[in-house]
Short mmCIF file of C-alpha atoms and ligand atoms in Angstrom, two decimals:
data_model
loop_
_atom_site.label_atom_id
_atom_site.label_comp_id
_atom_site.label_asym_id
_atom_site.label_seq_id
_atom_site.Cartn_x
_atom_site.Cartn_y
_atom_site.Cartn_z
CA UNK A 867 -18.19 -18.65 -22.01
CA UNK A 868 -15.36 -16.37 -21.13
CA UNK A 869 -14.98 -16.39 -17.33
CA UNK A 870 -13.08 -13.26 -14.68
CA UNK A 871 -9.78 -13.92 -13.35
CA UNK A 872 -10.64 -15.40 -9.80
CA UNK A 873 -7.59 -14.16 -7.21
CA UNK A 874 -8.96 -16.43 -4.23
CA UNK A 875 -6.72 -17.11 -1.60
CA UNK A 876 -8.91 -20.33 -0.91
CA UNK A 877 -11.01 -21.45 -2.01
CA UNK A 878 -9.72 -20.92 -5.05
CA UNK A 879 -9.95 -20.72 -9.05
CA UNK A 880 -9.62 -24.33 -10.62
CA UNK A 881 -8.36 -25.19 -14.26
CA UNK A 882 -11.68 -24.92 -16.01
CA UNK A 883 -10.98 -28.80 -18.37
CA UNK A 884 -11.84 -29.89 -14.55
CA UNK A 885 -14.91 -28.69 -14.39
CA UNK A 886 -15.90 -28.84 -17.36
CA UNK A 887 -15.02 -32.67 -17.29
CA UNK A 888 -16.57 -32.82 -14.09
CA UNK A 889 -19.67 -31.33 -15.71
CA UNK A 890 -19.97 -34.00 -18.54
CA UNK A 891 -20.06 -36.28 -16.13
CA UNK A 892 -21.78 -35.42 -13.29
CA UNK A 893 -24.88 -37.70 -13.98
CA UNK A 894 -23.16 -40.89 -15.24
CA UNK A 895 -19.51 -41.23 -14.28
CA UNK A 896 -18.07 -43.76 -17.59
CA UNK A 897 -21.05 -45.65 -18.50
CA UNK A 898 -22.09 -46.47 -14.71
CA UNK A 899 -25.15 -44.83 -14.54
CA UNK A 900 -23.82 -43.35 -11.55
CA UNK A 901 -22.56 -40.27 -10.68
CA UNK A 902 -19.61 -40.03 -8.28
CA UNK A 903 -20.82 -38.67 -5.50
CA UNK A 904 -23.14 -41.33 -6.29
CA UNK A 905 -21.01 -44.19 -5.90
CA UNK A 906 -20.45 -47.01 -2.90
CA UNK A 907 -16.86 -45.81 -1.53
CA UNK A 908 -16.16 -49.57 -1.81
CA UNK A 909 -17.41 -50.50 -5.08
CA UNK A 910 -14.88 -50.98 -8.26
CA UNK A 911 -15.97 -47.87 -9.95
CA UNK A 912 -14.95 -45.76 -7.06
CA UNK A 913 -12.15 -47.65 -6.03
CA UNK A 914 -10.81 -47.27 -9.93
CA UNK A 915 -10.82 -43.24 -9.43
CA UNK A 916 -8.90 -43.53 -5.49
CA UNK A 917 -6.21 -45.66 -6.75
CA UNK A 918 -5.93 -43.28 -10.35
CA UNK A 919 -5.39 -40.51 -7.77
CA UNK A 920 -3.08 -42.05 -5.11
CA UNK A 921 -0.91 -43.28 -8.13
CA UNK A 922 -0.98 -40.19 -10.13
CA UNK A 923 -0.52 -37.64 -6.42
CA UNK A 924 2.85 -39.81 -5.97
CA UNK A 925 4.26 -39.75 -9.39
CA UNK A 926 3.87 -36.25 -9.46
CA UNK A 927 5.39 -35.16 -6.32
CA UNK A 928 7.53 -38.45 -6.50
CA UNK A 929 6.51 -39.35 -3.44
CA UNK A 930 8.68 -42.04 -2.20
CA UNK A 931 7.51 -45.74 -1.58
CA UNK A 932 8.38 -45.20 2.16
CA UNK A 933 5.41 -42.85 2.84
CA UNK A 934 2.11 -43.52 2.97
CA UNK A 935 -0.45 -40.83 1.12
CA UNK A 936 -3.66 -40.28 3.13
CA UNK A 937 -7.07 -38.70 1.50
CA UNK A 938 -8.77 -37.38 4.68
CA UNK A 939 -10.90 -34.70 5.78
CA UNK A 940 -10.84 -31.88 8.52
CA UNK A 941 -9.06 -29.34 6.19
CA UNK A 942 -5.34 -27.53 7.67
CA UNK A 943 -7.04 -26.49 10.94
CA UNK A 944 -7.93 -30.06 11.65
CA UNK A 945 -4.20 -31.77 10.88
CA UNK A 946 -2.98 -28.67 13.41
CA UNK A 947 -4.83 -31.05 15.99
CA UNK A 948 -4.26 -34.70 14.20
CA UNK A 949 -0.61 -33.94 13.83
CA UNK A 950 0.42 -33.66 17.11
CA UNK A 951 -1.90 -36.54 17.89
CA UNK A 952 -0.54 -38.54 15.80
CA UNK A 953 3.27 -37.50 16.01
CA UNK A 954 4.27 -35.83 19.18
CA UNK A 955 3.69 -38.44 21.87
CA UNK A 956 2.39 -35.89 23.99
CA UNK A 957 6.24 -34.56 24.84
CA UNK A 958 7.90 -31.11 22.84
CA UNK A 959 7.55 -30.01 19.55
CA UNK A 960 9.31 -26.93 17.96
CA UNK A 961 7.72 -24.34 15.56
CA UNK A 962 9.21 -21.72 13.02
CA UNK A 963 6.58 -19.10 12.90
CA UNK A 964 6.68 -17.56 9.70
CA UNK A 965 2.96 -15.88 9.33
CA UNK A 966 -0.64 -16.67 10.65
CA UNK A 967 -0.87 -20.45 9.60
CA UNK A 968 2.02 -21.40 11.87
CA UNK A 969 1.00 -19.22 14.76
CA UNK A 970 -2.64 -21.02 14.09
CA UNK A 971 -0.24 -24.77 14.00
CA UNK A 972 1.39 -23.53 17.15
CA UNK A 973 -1.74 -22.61 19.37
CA UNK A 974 -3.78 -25.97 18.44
CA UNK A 975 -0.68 -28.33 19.49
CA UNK A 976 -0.59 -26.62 22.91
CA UNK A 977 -3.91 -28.67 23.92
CA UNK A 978 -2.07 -32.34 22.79
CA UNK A 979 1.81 -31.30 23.25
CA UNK A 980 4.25 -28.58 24.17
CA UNK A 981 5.16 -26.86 21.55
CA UNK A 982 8.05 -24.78 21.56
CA UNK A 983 9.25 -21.94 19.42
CA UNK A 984 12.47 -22.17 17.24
CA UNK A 985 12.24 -19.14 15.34
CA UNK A 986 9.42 -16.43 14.70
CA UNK A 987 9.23 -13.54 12.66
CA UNK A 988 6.96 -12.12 14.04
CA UNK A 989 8.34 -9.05 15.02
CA UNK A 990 9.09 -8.07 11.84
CA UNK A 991 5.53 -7.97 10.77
CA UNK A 992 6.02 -12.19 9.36
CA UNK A 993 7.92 -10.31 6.01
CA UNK A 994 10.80 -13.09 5.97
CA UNK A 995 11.28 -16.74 6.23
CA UNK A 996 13.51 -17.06 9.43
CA UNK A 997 17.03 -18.35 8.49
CA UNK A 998 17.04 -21.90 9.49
CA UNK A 999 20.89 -21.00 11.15
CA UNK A 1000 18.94 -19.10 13.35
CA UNK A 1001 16.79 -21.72 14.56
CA UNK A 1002 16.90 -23.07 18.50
CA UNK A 1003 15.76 -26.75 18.31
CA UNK A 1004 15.19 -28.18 21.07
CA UNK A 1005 16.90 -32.31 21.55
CA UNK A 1006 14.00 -33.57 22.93
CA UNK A 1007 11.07 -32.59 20.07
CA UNK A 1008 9.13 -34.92 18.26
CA UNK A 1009 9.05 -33.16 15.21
CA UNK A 1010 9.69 -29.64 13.73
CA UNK A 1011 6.64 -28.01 12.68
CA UNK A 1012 6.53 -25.76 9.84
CA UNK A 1013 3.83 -23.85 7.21
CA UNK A 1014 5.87 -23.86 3.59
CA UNK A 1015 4.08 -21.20 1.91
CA UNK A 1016 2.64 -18.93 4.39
CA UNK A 1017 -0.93 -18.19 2.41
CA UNK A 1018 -1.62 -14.76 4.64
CA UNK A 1019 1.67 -13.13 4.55
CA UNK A 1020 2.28 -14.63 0.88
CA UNK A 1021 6.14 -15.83 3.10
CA UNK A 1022 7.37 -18.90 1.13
CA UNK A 1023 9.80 -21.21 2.45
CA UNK A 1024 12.24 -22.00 -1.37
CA UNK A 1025 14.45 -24.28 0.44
CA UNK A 1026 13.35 -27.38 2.82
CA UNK A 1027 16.05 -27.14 5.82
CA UNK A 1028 18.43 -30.33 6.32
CA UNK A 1029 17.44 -30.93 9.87
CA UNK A 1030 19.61 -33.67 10.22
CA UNK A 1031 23.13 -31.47 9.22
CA UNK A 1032 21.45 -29.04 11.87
CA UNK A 1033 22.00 -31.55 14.47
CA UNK A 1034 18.21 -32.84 15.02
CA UNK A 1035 16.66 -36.45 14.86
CA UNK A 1036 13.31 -34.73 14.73
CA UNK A 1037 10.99 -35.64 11.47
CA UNK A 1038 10.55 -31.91 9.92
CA UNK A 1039 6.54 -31.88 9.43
CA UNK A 1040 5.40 -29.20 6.75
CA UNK A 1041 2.04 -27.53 6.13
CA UNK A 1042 2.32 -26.94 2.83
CA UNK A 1043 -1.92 -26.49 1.85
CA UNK A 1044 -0.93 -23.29 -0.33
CA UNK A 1045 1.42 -24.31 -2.61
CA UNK A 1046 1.24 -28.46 -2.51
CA UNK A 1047 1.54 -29.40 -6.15
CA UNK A 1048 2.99 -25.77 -7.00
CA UNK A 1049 7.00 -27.21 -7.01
CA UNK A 1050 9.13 -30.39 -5.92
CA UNK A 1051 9.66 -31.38 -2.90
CA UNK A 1052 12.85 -32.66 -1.29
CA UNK A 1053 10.86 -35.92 0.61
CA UNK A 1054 14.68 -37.33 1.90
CA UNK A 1055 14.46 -34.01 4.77
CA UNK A 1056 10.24 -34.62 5.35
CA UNK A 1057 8.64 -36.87 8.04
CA UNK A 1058 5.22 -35.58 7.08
CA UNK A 1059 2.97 -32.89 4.82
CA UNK A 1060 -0.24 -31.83 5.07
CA UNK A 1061 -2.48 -29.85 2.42
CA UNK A 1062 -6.05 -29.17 2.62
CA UNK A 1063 -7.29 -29.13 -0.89
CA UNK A 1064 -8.37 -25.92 -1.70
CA UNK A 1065 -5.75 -24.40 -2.82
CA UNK A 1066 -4.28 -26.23 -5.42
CA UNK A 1067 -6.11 -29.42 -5.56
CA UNK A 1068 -10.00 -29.78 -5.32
CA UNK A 1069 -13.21 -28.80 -2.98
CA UNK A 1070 -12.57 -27.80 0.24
CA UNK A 1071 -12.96 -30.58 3.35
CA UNK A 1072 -10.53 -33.03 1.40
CA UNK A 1073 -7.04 -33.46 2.91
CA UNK A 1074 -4.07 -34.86 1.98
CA UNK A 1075 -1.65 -35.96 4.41
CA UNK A 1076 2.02 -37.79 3.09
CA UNK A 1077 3.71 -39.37 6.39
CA UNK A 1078 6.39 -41.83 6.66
CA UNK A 1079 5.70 -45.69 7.54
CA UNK A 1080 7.71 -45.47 10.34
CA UNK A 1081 6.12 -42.52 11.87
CA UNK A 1082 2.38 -43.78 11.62
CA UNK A 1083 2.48 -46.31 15.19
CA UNK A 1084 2.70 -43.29 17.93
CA UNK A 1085 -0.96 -42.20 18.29
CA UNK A 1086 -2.11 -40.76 21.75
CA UNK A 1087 -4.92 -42.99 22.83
CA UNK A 1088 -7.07 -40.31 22.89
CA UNK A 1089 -6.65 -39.43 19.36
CA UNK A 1090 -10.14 -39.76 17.47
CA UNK A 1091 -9.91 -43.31 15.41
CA UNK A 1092 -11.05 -41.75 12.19
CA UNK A 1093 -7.89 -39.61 12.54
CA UNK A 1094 -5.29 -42.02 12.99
CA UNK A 1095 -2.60 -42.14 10.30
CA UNK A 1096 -2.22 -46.32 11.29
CA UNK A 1097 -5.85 -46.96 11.07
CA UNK A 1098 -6.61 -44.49 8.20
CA UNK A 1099 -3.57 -46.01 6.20
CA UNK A 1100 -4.33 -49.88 6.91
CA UNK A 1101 -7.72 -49.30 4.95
CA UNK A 1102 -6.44 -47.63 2.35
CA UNK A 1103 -8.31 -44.18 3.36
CA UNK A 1104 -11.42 -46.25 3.68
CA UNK A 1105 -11.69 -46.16 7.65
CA UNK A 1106 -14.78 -44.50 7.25
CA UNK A 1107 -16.16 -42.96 4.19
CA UNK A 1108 -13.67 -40.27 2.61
CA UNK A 1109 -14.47 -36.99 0.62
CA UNK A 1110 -15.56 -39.13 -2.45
CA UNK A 1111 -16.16 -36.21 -4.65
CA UNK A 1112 -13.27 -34.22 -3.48
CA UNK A 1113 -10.67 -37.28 -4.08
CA UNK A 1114 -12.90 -37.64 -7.72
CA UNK A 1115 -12.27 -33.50 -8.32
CA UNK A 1116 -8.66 -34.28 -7.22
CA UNK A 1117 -7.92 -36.74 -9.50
CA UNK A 1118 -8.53 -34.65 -12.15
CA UNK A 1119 -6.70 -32.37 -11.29
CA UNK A 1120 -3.55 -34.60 -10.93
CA UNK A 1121 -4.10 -35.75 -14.34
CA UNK A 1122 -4.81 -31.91 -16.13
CA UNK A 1123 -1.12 -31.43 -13.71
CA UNK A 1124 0.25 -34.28 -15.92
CA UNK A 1125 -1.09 -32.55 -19.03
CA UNK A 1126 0.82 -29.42 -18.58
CA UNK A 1127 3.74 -29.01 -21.04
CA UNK A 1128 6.08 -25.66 -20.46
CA UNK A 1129 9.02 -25.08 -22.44
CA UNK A 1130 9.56 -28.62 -23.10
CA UNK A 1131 9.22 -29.92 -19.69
CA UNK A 1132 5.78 -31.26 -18.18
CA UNK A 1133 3.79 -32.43 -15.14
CA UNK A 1134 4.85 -30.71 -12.12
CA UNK A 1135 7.94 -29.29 -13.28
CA UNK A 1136 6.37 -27.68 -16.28
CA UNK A 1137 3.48 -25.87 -13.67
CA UNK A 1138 6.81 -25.18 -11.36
CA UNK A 1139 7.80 -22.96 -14.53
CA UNK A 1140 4.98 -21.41 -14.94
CA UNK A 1141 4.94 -20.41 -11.67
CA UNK A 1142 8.12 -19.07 -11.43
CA UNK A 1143 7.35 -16.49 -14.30
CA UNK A 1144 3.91 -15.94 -13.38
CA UNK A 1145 5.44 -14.69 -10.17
CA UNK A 1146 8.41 -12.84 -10.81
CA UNK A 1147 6.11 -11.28 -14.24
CA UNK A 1148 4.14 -9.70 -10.60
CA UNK A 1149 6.75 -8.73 -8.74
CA UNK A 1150 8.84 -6.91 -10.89
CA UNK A 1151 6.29 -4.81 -11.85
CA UNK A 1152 5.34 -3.92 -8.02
CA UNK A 1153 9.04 -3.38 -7.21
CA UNK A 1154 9.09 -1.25 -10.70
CA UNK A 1155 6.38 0.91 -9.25
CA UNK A 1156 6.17 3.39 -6.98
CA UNK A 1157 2.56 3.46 -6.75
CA UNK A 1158 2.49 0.09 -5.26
CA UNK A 1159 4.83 -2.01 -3.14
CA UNK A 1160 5.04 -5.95 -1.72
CA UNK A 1161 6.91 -5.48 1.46
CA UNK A 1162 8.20 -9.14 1.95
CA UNK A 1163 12.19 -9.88 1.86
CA UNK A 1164 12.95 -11.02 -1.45
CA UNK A 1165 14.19 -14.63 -0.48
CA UNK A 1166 11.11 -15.05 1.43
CA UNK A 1167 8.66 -14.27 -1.46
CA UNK A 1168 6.02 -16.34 -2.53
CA UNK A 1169 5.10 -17.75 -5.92
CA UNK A 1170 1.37 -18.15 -5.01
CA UNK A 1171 -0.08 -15.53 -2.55
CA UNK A 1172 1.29 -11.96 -3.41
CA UNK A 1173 -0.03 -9.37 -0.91
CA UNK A 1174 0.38 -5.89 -1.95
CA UNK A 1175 -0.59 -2.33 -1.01
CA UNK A 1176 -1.20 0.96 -2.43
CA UNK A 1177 0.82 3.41 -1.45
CA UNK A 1178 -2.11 5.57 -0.58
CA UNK A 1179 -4.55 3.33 0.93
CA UNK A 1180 -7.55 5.96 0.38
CA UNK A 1181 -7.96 4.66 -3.41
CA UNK A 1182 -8.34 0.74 -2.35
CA UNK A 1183 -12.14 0.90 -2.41
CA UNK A 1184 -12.22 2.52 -6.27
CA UNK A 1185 -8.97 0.05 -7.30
CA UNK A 1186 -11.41 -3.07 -5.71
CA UNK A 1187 -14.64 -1.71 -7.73
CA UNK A 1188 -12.05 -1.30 -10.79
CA UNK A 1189 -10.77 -4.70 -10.99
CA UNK A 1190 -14.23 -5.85 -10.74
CA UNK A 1191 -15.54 -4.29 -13.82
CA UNK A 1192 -12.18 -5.65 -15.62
CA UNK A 1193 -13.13 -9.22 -14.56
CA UNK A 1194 -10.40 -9.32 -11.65
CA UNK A 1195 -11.91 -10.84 -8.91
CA UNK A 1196 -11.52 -11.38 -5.08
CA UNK A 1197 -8.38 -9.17 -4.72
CA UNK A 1198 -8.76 -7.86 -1.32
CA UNK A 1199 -6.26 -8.61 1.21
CA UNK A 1200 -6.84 -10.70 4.28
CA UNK A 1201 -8.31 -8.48 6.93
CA UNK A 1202 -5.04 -8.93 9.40
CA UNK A 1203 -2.96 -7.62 6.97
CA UNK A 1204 -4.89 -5.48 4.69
CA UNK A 1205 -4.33 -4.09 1.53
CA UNK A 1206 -4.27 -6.54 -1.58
CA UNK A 1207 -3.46 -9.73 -2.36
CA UNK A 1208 -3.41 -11.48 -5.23
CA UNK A 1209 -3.18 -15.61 -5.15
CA UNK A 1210 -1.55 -17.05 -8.30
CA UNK A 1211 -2.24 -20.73 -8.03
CA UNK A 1212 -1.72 -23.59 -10.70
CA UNK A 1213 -4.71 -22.73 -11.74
CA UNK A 1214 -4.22 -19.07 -12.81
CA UNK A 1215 -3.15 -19.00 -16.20
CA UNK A 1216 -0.50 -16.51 -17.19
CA UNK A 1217 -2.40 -14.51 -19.24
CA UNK A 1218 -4.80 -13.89 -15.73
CA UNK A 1219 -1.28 -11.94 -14.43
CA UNK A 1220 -1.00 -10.06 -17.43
CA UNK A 1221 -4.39 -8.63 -17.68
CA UNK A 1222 -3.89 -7.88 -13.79
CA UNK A 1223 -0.21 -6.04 -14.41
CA UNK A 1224 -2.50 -4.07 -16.86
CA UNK A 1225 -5.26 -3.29 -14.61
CA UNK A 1226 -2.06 -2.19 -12.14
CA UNK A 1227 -0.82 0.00 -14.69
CA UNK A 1228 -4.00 1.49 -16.00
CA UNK A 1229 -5.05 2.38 -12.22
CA UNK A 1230 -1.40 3.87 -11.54
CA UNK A 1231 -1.78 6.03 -14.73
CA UNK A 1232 -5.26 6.93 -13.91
CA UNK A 1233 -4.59 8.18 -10.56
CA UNK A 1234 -1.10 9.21 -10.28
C1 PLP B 637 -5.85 -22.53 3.71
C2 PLP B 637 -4.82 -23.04 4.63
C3 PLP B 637 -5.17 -23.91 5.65
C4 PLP B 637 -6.63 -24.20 5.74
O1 PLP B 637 -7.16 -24.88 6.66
P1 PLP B 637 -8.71 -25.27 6.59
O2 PLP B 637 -8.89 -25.99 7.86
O3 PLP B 637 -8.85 -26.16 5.40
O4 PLP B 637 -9.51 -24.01 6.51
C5 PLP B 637 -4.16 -24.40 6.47
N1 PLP B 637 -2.88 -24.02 6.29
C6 PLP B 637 -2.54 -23.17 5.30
C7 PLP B 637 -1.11 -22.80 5.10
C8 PLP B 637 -3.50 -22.66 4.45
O5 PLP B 637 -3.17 -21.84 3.45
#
């Protein structure tokens, strides 16, 4: 079965060995007679998979033993609300607003905290990642909130900032649902991460949240049990039942991640590679064309969400159709920002890119 190219900002295409695997199995997991979704949460079988996937989620992002990895539910939206919760003791907390996820972040902590914003480009349309010497921190925040990979405005954050050389004790928390699992991550300047999984990890609904021990004893009272990093990591992510499928789906996915080779490197940074030329393979052929153009500062571009427009916006509706017939799927850019955008996740293979740079070419040719 030869299947399109599927562009999905979220959710999105996954490696097709996962579900493939996932097929084979689905009505007896191993020899169980079960299948997952089929299983007790606390019996061996399904404990086997959870601890597979903790293990394997921390080796590849080499998570250090100080932090505690959480499989919960509630998706991005819902940590915008557990977060402060959990972290800002009710008092300030500053945001960089860098696209529509943080501004999203930013709204939902004003009902728990009072947030406070650092830095915003905003008024520049979200096209750049502002510079973190441009930042206002405020002394008194709990943490500095910001979205890594800004999935709408395809705005990537490449460097973590060193809060602590900027003169702040706050934890730096980072949303990083669009591009978790994509590259490394610098955990020495990160009190906490969030990803909802549908990006680069499984189903939607599954969450994964990476916070420091020492963070995790703050709650609010009022914050929901189920949602409480202490509670939720004292039982392992068993406080009540978690997204047994989704942490199964994951866990595949961690261990086709550990499968990748690239140029004689694997795991994550062999996908981190991959990425890298997937993404630049795009981008220099928009910047080579004048029939098409990404508008975001160089420095600020992501690998995994590339918005782009046509130059004359009257032939999106026949370059849509096109792409469809070609097997190029779900293209369209998000309504607030229009246009195109393409989403490049682990899962898009590099071949995917090149048939799309054709497509790009063939359309430009056609109607130029
Ligand atoms: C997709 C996405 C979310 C999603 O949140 P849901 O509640 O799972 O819909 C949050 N943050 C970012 C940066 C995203 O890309």
């Amino acid at each position: 079965m030869t299947r399109p190219y599927n562009f999905s900002a979220g959710p999105a295409a996954m490696p097709e060995e996962v579900l493939e695997l996932a097929a084979a199995e689905m009505l007896d997991w191993h020899g169980s007679g079960m299948g997952v979704m089929e299983m007790s949460h606390r019996g061996s079988e399904f404990i086997s998979i959870y601890e597979q996937a903790a293990s394997d989620f921390r080796e590849l992002l080499n998570i250090p033993q100080e932090f505690k990895i959480l499989f919960m539910q509630g998706g991005g939206l819902g940590e915008n609300a557990i977060v402060p919760l959990n972290l800002s003791k009710g008092g300030c907390v500053d945001f960089v607003l860098s696209g529509s996820w943080g501004q999203k972040s930013y709204k939902e902590a004003a009902k728990y905290a009072k947030p406070l914003i650092a830095a915003s480009s905003e008024e520049a349309g979200f096209t750049f990642f502002p510079n973190p010497s441009t930042w206002s921190l405020n002394d008194s925040s709990s943490y500095v909130h910001l979205c890594t990979n800004e999935t709408i405005h395809g705005v990537e954050c490449h460097t973590l900032p060193d809060l602590r050389s900027m003169g702040s004790k706050a934890p730096l928390v980072i949303d990083f649902s669009s591009h978790v699992l994509s590259r490394s991550v610098d955990w020495s300047r990160v009190g906490a991460a969030f990803a909802g999984a549908q990006k680069n990890i499984g189903p939607a609904g599954l969450t994964l949240v990476v916070v420091r021990e020492a963070l995790i004893d703050q709650a609010l009272d009022i914050c929901p049990s189920a949602f409480n990093y202490k509670l939720v990591a004292g039982a392992d992510s068993m406080y009540n039942t978690p997204p047994t499928y989704g942490i199964y789906i994951a866990g595949l996915t961690f261990q086709w991640l550990k499968r990748q080779v690239e140029n004689g490197k694997t795991g994550l940074e062999a996908i981190e590679l991959r990425n890298k030329t997937k993404s630049e393979l795009l981008y220099n052929f928009l910047d080579s064309s004048s029939f098409y153009e990404n508008k975001v500062d160089h420095l600020s571009r992501s690998r995994m969400n590339i918005p782009f427009f046509l130059k004359d916006e009257s032939r999106n509706e026949a370059f849509l159709k096109g792409a469809k017939e070609q097997g190029l799927l779900q293209l369209k850019g998000h309504k607030s920002v229009g246009g195109m955008r393409a989403s490049i996740y682990n899962a898009m293979p590099l071949k995917g890119v090149q048939v799309l740079i054709e497509y790009l070419r063939e359309f430009e040719r056609a109607h130029s």
